[in-house]
Coordinates of C-alpha atoms in Angstrom, one line a residue:
X1 CA 0.0 0.0 0.0
X2 CA 2.9 2.3 0.7
X3 CA 4.0 1.8 -2.9
X4 CA 0.7 2.8 -4.2
X5 CA 0.7 6.0 -2.2
X6 CA 4.3 6.8 -3.4
X7 CA 3.1 6.3 -7.0
X8 CA 0.1 8.6 -6.5
X9 CA 2.3 11.3 -4.9
X10 CA 4.8 11.0 -7.7
X11 CA 2.1 11.2 -10.4
X12 CA 0.6 14.2 -8.7
X13 CA 4.0 15.9 -8.5
X14 CA 4.5 15.2 -12.2
X15 CA 1.1 16.6 -13.1
X16 CA 1.8 19.8 -11.1
X17 CA 5.3 20.0 -12.6
X18 CA 3.8 19.5 -16.1
X19 CA 1.2 22.2 -15.4
X20 CA 3.9 24.6 -14.3
X21 CA 6.0 23.8 -17.4
X22 CA 3.0 24.4 -19.6
X23 CA 2.2 27.7 -18.0
X24 CA 5.8 28.8 -18.4
X25 CA 5.9 27.7 -22.0
X26 CA 2.6 29.6 -22.7
X27 CA 3.9 32.7 -21.0
X28 CA 7.1 32.6 -23.1
X29 CA 5.1 32.0 -26.2
X30 CA 2.9 35.0 -25.4
X31 CA 5.9 37.2 -24.8
X32 CA 7.4 36.2 -28.1
X33 CA 4.2 36.9 -29.9
X34 CA 4.0 40.3 -28.3
X35 CA 7.6 41.0 -29.2
X36 CA 6.8 40.1 -32.9
X37 CA 3.9 42.5 -32.9
X38 CA 5.9 45.5 -31.7
X39 CA 6.6 48.1 -34.4
X40 CA 10.4 48.1 -33.6
X41 CA 10.5 44.4 -34.1
X42 CA 8.7 44.8 -37.5
X43 CA 11.4 47.3 -38.5
X44 CA 14.1 44.8 -37.5
X45 CA 12.4 42.1 -39.5
X46 CA 12.1 44.5 -42.5
X47 CA 15.8 45.3 -42.3
X48 CA 16.8 41.7 -42.1
X49 CA 14.6 40.9 -45.1
X50 CA 16.2 43.7 -47.0
X51 CA 19.6 42.4 -46.0
X52 CA 18.7 38.9 -47.2
X53 CA 17.5 40.2 -50.5
X54 CA 20.7 42.2 -51.0
X55 CA 22.7 39.0 -50.2
X56 CA 20.7 37.1 -52.7
X57 CA 21.2 39.8 -55.3
X58 CA 24.9 39.8 -54.7
X59 CA 25.0 36.1 -54.9
X60 CA 23.2 36.2 -58.3
X61 CA 25.8 38.6 -59.7
X62 CA 28.3 36.7 -61.8
X63 CA 31.0 38.8 -63.3
X64 CA 29.3 41.8 -64.7
X65 CA 26.1 40.0 -65.5
X66 CA 23.0 40.6 -63.3
X67 CA 19.9 38.5 -63.8
X68 CA 16.9 40.7 -64.3
X69 CA 13.5 39.6 -65.4
X70 CA 12.8 40.1 -69.1
X71 CA 10.6 43.0 -69.8
X72 CA 8.5 42.9 -73.0
X73 CA 8.1 46.1 -74.9
X74 CA 4.7 47.7 -74.3
X75 CA 2.2 47.0 -77.1
X76 CA 1.5 50.1 -79.1
X77 CA -1.9 51.7 -78.4
X78 CA -4.1 51.5 -81.4
X79 CA -6.8 54.1 -81.9
X80 CA -10.3 52.8 -82.4
X81 CA -11.7 53.1 -85.9
X82 CA -14.9 54.9 -86.6
X83 CA -16.7 51.6 -87.2
X84 CA -15.5 50.2 -83.8
X85 CA -16.8 53.4 -82.1
X86 CA -20.2 53.1 -83.9
X87 CA -20.4 49.4 -83.0
X88 CA -19.6 50.1 -79.3
X89 CA -22.1 52.9 -79.3
X90 CA -24.8 50.7 -80.7
X91 CA -24.1 47.9 -78.2
X92 CA -24.1 50.3 -75.3
X93 CA -27.4 51.8 -76.5
X94 CA -29.0 48.4 -76.9
X95 CA -27.8 47.4 -73.4
X96 CA -29.3 50.5 -71.8
X97 CA -32.5 50.2 -73.8
X98 CA -33.1 46.7 -72.4
X99 CA -33.5 48.2 -68.9
X100 CA -36.1 50.7 -70.0
X101 CA -39.8 50.4 -70.0
X102 CA -41.5 50.1 -73.4
X103 CA -42.5 53.7 -73.7
X104 CA -38.9 54.9 -72.8
X105 CA -37.4 52.4 -75.2
X106 CA -39.6 53.5 -78.1
X107 CA -38.7 57.2 -77.4
X108 CA -35.1 56.3 -77.2
X109 CA -35.2 54.4 -80.5
X110 CA -36.8 57.4 -82.2
X111 CA -34.4 60.0 -80.9
X112 CA -31.3 57.8 -81.5
X113 CA -32.3 57.1 -85.1
X114 CA -29.2 58.1 -87.2
X115 CA -31.3 60.6 -89.3
X116 CA -32.7 62.3 -86.2
X117 CA -29.3 62.4 -84.5
X118 CA -27.6 64.0 -87.5
X119 CA -30.5 66.5 -87.9
X120 CA -30.2 67.4 -84.2
X121 CA -26.5 67.9 -84.5
X122 CA -26.8 70.2 -87.5
X123 CA -29.6 72.3 -85.8
X124 CA -27.6 72.4 -82.5
X125 CA -24.5 73.7 -84.3
X126 CA -26.2 76.3 -86.4
X127 CA -29.7 77.4 -85.5
X128 CA -30.1 76.6 -81.9
X129 CA -26.9 78.2 -80.6
X130 CA -27.2 79.5 -77.0
X131 CA -26.1 83.1 -77.9
X132 CA -28.6 83.4 -80.7
X133 CA -31.5 81.9 -78.6
X134 CA -30.6 84.3 -75.8
X135 CA -30.4 87.3 -78.1
X136 CA -33.7 86.3 -79.8
X137 CA -35.5 85.9 -76.4
X138 CA -34.3 89.2 -75.1
X139 CA -35.2 91.0 -78.3
X140 CA -38.6 89.4 -78.3
X141 CA -39.2 90.5 -74.8
X142 CA -38.0 94.0 -75.2
X143 CA -39.3 94.8 -78.7
X144 CA -42.6 93.1 -78.2
X145 CA -43.1 95.2 -75.1
X146 CA -42.3 98.4 -77.1
X147 CA -44.6 97.4 -80.0
X148 CA -47.4 96.5 -77.5
X149 CA -47.0 99.9 -75.7
X150 CA -47.0 101.8 -79.1
X151 CA -50.0 99.8 -80.4
X152 CA -51.9 100.4 -77.1
X153 CA -51.2 104.1 -77.2
X154 CA -52.3 104.6 -80.9
X155 CA -55.1 102.0 -80.7
X156 CA -53.8 99.4 -83.1
X157 CA -54.7 95.7 -82.8
X158 CA -51.9 93.2 -82.6
X159 CA -52.0 90.0 -84.8
X160 CA -49.6 87.8 -82.7
X161 CA -46.9 87.7 -85.3
X162 CA -45.0 90.5 -83.5
X163 CA -43.4 88.1 -81.0
X164 CA -42.2 85.8 -83.8
X165 CA -40.8 88.7 -85.8
X166 CA -39.0 90.3 -82.9
X167 CA -37.6 86.9 -81.9
X168 CA -36.2 86.4 -85.4
X169 CA -34.7 90.0 -85.4
X170 CA -33.0 89.2 -82.1
X171 CA -31.8 85.8 -83.4
X172 CA -30.2 87.4 -86.4
X173 CA -28.5 90.0 -84.2
X174 CA -27.2 87.2 -82.0
X175 CA -25.9 85.4 -85.0
X176 CA -24.1 88.4 -86.3
X177 CA -22.5 89.1 -82.9
X178 CA -21.4 85.5 -82.6
X179 CA -19.8 85.6 -86.1
X180 CA -18.0 88.8 -85.2
X181 CA -16.8 87.3 -81.9
X182 CA -15.5 84.2 -83.6
X183 CA -14.2 85.8 -86.8
X184 CA -12.5 88.9 -85.5
X185 CA -11.6 88.1 -81.9
X186 CA -10.9 84.4 -82.6
X187 CA -12.8 83.3 -79.5
X188 CA -14.5 79.9 -79.6
X189 CA -18.1 79.8 -80.5
X190 CA -20.6 78.9 -77.8
X191 CA -21.0 80.0 -74.2
X192 CA -18.5 82.6 -73.1

């Protein structure tokens, strides 16, 4: 029985000893992990990694030859042709139109018809210039008011064409001013 008690005491001591060793090992492991996480240790590791890379680079040097990765020449950039641009435009338009409801899709197809688009561009670049429209609107406002006051004073009846005529007069004045600005001063046409 004494032998059994001695064995129990020894095994208990061993367990306690093992627990103590485990605790110490865990504490040391935690300390090493904390040490690795510190910024100064990171810097040390970075410096050692740089040193290793330099050593490898020096080791790869043989004579005057240094191994460097082959670099291929960049491919020349090709400009898109007009046909490629038109194809991409059509594909994008079709993709966007798929997400529209039927009414929007129909309207989009009408206004993006090539004939309508070209007509719109021509009108936008000639007739519907912002300077001419602004001049026409201001002239219509001012001249129609003057014509209305004169007609009211002398008792004339107005037909309704006065507004259109004064708008056209103002539009022509705006066109002439824009031509002078572009022709003589060399400023770009459009908003100032």
